[in-house]
Coordinates of C-alpha atoms (C1' of nucleotides) in Angstrom, one line a residue:
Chain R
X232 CA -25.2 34.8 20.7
X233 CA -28.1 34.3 19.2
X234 CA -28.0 36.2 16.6
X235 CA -25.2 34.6 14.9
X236 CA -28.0 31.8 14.1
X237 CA -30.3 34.0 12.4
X238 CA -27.9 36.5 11.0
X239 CA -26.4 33.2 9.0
X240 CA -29.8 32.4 7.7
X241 CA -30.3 35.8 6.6
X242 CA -27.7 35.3 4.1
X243 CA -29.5 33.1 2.8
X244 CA -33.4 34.1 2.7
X245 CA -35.7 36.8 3.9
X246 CA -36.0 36.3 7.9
X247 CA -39.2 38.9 9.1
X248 CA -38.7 40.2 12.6
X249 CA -41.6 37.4 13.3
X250 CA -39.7 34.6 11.8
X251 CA -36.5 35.6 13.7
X252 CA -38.9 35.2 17.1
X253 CA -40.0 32.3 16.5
X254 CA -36.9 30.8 15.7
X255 CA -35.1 32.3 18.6
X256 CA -38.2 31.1 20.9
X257 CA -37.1 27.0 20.0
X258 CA -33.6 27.2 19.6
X259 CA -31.7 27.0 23.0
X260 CA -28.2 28.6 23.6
X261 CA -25.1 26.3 25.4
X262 CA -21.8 27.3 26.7
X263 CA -20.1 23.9 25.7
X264 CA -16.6 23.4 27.5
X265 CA -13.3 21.9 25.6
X266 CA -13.8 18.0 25.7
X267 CA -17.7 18.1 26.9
X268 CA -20.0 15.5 24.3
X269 CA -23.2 16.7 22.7
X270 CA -23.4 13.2 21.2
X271 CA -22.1 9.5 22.1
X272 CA -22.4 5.9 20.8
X273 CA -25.9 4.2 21.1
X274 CA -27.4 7.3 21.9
X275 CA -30.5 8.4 19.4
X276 CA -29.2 11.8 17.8
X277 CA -32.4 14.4 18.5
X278 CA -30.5 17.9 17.8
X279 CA -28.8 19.7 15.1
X280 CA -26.3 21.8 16.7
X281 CA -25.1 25.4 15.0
X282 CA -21.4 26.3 16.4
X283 CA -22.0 29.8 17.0
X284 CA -18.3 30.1 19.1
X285 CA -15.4 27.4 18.9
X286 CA -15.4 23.9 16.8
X287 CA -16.8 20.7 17.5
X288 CA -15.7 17.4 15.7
X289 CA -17.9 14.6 14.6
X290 CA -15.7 10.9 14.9
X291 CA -16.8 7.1 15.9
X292 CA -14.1 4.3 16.8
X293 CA -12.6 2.0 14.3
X294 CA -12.0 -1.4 14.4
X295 CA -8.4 -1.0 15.5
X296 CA -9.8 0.7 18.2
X297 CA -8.7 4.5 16.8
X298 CA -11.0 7.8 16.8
X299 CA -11.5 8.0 12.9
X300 CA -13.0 12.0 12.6
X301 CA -15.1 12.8 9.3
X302 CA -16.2 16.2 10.1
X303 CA -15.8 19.8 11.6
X304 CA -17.5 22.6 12.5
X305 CA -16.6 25.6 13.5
X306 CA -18.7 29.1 13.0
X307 CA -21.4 29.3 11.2
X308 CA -22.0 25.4 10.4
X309 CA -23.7 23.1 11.5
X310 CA -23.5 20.2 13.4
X311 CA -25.3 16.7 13.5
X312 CA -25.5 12.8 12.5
X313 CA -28.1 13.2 10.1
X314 CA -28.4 9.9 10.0
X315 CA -29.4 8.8 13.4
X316 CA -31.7 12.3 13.4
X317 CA -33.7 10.9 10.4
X318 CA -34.0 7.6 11.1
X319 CA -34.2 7.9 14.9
X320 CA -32.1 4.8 15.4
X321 CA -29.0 5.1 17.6
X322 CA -26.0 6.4 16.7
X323 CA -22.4 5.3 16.5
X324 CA -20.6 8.7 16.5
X325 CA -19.1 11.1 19.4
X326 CA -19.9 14.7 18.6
X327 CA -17.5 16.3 21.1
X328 CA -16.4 20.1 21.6
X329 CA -12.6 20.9 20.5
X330 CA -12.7 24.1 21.7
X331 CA -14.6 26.0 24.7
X332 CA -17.4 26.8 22.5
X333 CA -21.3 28.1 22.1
X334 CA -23.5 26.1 20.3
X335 CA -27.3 26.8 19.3
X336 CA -29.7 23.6 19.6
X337 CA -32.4 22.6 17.9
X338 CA -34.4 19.5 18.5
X339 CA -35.6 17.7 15.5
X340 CA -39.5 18.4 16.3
X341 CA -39.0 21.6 16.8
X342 CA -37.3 22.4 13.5
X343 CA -40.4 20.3 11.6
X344 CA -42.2 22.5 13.5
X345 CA -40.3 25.7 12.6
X346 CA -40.7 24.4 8.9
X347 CA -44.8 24.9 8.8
X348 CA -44.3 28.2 10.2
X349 CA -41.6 29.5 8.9
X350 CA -41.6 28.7 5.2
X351 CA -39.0 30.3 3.9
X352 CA -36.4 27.7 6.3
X353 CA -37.6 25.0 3.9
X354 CA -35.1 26.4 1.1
X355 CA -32.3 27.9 3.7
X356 CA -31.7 24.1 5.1
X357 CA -32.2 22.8 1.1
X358 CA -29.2 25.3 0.4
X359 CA -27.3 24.7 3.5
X360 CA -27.7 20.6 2.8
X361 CA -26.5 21.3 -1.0
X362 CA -23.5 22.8 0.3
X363 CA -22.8 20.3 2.9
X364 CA -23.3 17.7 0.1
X365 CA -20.9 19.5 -2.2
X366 CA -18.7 19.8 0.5
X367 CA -18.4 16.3 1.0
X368 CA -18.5 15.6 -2.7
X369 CA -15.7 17.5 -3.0
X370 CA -13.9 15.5 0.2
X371 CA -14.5 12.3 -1.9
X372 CA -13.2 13.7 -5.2
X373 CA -9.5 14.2 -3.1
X374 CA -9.5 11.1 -1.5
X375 CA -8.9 9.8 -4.7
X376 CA -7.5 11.7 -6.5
X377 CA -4.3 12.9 -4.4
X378 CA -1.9 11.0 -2.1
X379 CA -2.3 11.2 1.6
X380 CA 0.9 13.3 1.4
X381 CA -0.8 15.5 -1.5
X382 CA -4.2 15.9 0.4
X383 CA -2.6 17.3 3.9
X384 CA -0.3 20.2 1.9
X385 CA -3.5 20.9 0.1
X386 CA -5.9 21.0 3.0
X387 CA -2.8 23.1 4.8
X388 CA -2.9 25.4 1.9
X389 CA -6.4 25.7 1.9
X390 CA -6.7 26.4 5.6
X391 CA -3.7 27.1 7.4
X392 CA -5.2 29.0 10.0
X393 CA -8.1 26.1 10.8
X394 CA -4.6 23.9 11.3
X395 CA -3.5 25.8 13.4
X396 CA -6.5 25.8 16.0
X397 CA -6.5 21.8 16.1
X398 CA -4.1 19.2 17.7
X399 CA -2.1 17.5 14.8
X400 CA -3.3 13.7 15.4
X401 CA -7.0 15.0 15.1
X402 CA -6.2 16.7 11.2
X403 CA -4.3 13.0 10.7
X404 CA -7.3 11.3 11.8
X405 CA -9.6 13.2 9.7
X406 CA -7.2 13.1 6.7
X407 CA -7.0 9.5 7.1
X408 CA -3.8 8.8 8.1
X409 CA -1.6 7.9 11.1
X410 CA 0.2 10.7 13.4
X411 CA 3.7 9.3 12.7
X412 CA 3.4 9.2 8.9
X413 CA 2.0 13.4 9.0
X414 CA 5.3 13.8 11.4
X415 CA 7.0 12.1 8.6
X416 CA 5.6 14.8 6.1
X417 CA 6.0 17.6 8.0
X418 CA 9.3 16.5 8.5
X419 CA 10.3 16.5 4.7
X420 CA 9.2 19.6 4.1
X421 CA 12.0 21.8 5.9
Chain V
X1202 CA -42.0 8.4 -18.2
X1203 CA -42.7 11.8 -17.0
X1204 CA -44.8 10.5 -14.1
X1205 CA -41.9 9.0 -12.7
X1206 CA -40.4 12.2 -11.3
X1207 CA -44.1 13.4 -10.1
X1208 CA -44.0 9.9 -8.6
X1209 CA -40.8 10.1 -6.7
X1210 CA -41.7 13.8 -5.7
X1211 CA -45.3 12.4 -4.0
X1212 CA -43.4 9.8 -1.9
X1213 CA -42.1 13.4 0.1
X1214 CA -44.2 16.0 -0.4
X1215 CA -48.2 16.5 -1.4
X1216 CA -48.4 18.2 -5.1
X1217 CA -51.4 19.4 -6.5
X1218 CA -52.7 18.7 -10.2
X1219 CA -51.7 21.9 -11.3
X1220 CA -48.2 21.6 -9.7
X1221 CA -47.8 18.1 -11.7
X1222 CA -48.7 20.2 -14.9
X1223 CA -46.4 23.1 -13.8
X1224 CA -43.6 20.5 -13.1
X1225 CA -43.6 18.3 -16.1
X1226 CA -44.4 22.1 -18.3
X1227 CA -40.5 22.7 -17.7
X1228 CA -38.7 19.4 -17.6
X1229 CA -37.5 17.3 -20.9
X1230 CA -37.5 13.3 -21.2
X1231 CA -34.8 12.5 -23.2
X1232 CA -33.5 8.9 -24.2
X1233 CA -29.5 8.3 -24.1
X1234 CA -28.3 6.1 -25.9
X1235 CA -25.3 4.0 -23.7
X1236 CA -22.0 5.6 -24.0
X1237 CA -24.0 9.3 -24.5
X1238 CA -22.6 12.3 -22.8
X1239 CA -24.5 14.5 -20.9
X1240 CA -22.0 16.9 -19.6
X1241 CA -17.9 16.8 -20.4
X1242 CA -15.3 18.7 -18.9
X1243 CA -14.7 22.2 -19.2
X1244 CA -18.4 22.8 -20.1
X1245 CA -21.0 24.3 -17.0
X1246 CA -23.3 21.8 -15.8
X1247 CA -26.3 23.6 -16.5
X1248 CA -28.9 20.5 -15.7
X1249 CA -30.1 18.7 -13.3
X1250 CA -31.1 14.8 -14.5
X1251 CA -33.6 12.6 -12.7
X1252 CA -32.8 8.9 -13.7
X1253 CA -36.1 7.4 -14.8
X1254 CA -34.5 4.3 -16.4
X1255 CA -31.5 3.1 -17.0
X1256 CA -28.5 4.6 -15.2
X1257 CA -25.4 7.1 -15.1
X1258 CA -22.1 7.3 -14.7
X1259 CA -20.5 11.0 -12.7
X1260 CA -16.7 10.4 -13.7
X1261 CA -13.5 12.8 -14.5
X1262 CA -10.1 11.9 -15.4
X1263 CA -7.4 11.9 -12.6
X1264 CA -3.5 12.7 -12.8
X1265 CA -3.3 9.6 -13.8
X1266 CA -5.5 9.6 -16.3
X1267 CA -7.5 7.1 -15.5
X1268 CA -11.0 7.4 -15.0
X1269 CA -12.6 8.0 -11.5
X1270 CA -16.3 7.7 -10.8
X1271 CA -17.3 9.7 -7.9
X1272 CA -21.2 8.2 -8.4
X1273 CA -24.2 6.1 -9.8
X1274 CA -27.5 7.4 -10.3
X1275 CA -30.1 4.3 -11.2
X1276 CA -33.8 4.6 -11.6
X1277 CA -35.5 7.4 -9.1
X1278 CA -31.8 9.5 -8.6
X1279 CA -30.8 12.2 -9.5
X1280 CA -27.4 13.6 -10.9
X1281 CA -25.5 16.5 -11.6
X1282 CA -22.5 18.6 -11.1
X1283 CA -24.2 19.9 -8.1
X1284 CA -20.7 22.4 -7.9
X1285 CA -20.5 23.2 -11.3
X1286 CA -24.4 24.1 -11.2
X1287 CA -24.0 26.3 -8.3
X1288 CA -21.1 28.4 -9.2
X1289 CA -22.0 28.4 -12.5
X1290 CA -18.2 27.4 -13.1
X1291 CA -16.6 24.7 -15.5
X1292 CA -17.0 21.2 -14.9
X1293 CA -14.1 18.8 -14.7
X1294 CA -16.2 16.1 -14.8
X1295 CA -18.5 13.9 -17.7
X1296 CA -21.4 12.6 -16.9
X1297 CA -22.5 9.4 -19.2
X1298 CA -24.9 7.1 -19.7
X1299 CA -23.7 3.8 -18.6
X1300 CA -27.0 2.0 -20.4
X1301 CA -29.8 2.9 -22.5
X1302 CA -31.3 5.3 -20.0
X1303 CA -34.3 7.7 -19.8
X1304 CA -33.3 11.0 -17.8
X1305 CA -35.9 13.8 -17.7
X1306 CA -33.7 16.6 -17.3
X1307 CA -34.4 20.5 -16.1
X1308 CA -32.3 23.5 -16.1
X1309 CA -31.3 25.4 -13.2
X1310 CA -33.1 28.4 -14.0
X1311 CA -36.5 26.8 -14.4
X1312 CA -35.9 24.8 -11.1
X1313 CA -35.9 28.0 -9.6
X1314 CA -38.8 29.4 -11.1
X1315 CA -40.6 25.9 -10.0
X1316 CA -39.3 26.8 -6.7
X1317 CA -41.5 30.0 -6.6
X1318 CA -44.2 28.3 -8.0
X1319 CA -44.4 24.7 -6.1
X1320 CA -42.7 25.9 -3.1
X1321 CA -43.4 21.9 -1.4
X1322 CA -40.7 21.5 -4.3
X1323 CA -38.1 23.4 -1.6
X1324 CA -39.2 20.7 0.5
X1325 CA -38.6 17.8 -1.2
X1326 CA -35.2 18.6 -2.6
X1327 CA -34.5 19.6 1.3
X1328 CA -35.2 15.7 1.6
X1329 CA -33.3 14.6 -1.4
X1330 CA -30.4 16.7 -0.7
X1331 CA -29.9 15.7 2.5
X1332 CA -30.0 11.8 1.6
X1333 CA -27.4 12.2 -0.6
X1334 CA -25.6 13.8 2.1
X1335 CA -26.5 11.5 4.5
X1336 CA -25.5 8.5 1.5
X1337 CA -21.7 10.7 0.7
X1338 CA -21.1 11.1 4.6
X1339 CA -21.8 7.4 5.2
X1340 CA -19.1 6.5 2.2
X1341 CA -16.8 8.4 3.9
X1342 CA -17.3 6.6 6.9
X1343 CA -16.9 3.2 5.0
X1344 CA -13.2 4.7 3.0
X1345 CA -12.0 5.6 6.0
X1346 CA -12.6 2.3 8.2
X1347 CA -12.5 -0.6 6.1
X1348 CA -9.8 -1.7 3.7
X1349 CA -10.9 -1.5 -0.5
X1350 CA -11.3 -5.8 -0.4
X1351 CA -13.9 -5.7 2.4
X1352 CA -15.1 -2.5 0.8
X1353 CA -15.5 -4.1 -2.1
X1354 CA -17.0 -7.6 -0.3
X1355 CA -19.7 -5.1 1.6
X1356 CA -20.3 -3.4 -1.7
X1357 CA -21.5 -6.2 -3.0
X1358 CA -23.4 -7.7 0.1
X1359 CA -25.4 -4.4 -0.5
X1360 CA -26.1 -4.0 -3.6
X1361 CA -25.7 -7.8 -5.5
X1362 CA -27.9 -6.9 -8.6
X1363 CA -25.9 -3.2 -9.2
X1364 CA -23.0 -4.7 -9.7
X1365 CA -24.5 -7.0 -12.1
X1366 CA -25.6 -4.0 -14.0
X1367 CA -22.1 -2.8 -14.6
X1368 CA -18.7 -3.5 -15.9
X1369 CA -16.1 -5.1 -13.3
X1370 CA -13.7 -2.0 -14.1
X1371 CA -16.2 0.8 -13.6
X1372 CA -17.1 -1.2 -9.9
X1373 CA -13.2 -0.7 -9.6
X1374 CA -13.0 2.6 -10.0
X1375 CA -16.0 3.7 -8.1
X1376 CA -14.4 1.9 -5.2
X1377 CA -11.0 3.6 -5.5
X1378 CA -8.8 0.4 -6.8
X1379 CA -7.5 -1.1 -9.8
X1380 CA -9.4 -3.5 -11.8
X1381 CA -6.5 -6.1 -11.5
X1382 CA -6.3 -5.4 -7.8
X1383 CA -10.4 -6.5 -8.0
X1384 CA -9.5 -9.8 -10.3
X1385 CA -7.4 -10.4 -7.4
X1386 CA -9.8 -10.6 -4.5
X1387 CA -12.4 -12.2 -6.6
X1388 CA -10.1 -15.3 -7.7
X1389 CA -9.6 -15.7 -3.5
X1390 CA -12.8 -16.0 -3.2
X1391 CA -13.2 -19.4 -4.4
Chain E
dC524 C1' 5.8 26.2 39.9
dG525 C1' 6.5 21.3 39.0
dT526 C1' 4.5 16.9 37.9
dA527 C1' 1.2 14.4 35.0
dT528 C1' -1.0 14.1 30.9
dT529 C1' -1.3 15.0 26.2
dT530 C1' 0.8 15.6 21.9
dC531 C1' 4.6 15.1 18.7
dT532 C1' 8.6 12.8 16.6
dT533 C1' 12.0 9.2 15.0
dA534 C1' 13.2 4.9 13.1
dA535 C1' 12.8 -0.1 11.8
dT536 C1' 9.9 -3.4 9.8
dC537 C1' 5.7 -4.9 7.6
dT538 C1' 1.3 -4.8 4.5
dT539 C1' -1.9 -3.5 1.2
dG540 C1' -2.8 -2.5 -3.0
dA541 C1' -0.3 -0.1 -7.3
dT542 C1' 2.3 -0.8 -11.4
dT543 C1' 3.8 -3.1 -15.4
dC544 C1' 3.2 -6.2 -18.9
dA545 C1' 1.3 -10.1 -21.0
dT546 C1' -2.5 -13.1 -22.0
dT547 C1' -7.3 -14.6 -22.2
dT548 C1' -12.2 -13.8 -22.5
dT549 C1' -16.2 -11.3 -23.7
dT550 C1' -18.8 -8.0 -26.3
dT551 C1' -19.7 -5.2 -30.2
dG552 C1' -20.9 -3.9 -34.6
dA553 C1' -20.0 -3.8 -39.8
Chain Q
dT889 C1' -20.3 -14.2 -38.3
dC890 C1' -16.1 -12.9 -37.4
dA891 C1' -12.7 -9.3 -36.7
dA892 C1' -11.8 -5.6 -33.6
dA893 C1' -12.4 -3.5 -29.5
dA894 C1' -13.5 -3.7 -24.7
dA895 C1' -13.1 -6.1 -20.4
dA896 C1' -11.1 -9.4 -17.2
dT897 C1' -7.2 -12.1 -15.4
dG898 C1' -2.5 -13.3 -13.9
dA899 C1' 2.0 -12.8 -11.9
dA900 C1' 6.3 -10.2 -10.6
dT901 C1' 8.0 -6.2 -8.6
dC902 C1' 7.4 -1.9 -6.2
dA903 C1' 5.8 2.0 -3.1
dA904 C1' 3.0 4.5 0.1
dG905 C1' 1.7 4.5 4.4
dA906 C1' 0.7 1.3 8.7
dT907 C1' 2.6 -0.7 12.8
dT908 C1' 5.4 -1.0 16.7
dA909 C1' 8.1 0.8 20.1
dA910 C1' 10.6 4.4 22.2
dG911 C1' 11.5 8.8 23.6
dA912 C1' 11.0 14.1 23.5
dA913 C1' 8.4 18.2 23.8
dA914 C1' 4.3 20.7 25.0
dT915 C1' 0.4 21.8 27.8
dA916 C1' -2.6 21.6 31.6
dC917 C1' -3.6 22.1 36.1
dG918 C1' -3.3 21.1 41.3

DNA sequence: CGTATTTCTTAATCTTGATTCATTTTTTGA
DNA sequence: TCAAAAAATGAATCAAGATTAAGAAATACG
């Protein structure tokens, strides 16, 4: 739906029926299946992808040769390696569907372009970024600060229903941990 | 220096003379003296700080209490609690300078008066936010796949005068490890 | 359905880095 | 300039979580 893109920057800032044209005239609309990639190794990232349906996970491959995740997103955030999008140089991550879901694209040159006409996306993205960067702020502050143990009952507490939509080893991986030692935990707590 | 912010702001985005007169109308230079606090915990971060010399120290005190520095800002960054600014909520954090430093400093309701006024100013923290998204997301990437000594070893590789800048302990912490632990890896290096 | 693949669990052993406590070195400031 | 405080080092012991290696339980799908 398309309108699960603009509706989320309308939260944010005034959106005229114009503005809402424009945007949906650049963005494009994909029915992404369980598994598909949007994004692998040594590939240039070009799109920032809104999960308007499902969740998609961002990971790249340690050097023992294990998916190590570092983000999420399901409705209503957004998707990309910002890195490889602003430098243009290739990146090292997956970005791969968890779910069936339904993702709105937008290409990097379209979005610049989207900027000169439509103002007002200048401070939605500087508000959506600040979030992000509290977000991951935030991610950093628990790493350490609790105990691997303390950080997955928190993050259960926090969203048990996000939990319960993913396959255990991927909230390990993205935790930081092995799938035996969150067996181990879960174990304990009965 | 007041120019230093208009400086830093002109590397992103155009600004006019009367935007570099509107900017510096609302901003304050102040000089810390080393050890200064500019926020402590349980106070709201009302500020946002653009280092124009010297540098800072974001920090709060863990269960353990010991001290855990979550970031930096040298010359040309800037720093805040970006969370407690937002929500306009308690900080559990201090932020202090770690040198003589020069931090030209402006509030959040004037930012957003600026923001109406110099709207390229949405622009450029767009920019800036997102680097320091880019620069947390990229940490988290480095915690979660390389062990604290060749953290530490590719801390250094990066950034060999920083480190000279700063006390071996406060390195420590900022990396997640104890300063013994870091006496330890840098006697093996001989 | 029923088999193959994916996901989860258990247990024994091993490693990295923490903790504790003592000592040395460096820096600060009256 | 020298005493006090801050910072760095060292070594012994300890603990959290990794690794390895099975096997069990779910799930997918032909």
């Amino acid at each position: 739906m398309l309108n699960n893109l603009t509706n989320h920057i309308k939260k944010f800032v005034e959106l005229h029926g114009i503005d809402v044209e424009l945007i949906n005239s650049v963005v494009t609309v994909k029915q992404v299946k369980k598994k598909t990639f949007l994004l692998e190794p040594d590939h240039i990232c070009r799109d920032l992808y809104f999960v308007s349906k499902g969740c998609l996970r961002l990971y790249f491959i340690n050097k023992k040769l294990n998916e190590q995740i570092t983000q999420f997103a399901i409705e209503n955030w957004w998707m990309s390696d910002h890195g490889s999008l602003e430098s243009g140089k290739p990146s090292s991550y997956f970005i791969q569907a968890v779910e069936n879901s339904e993702v709105i694209s937008i290409s990097k040159p379209k979005l610049e372009e989207l900027f000169e006409k439509v103002p007002s996306l200048e401070r939605y993205f500087r508000i959506v970024q600040q979030r992000a960067f509290i977000a991951s702020q935030k991610r950093i502050e628990y790493i350490y600060s609790m105990s691997d143990e303390e950080r997955y009952r928190h993050f259960n507490s926090l969203f048990p229903d996000f939990i319960q939509r993913i396959p255990q080893y991927m909230l390990a991986s993205y935790l930081g941990f092995t799938p035996q030692f969150m067996s181990k935990i879960r174990a304990k707590k009965v």
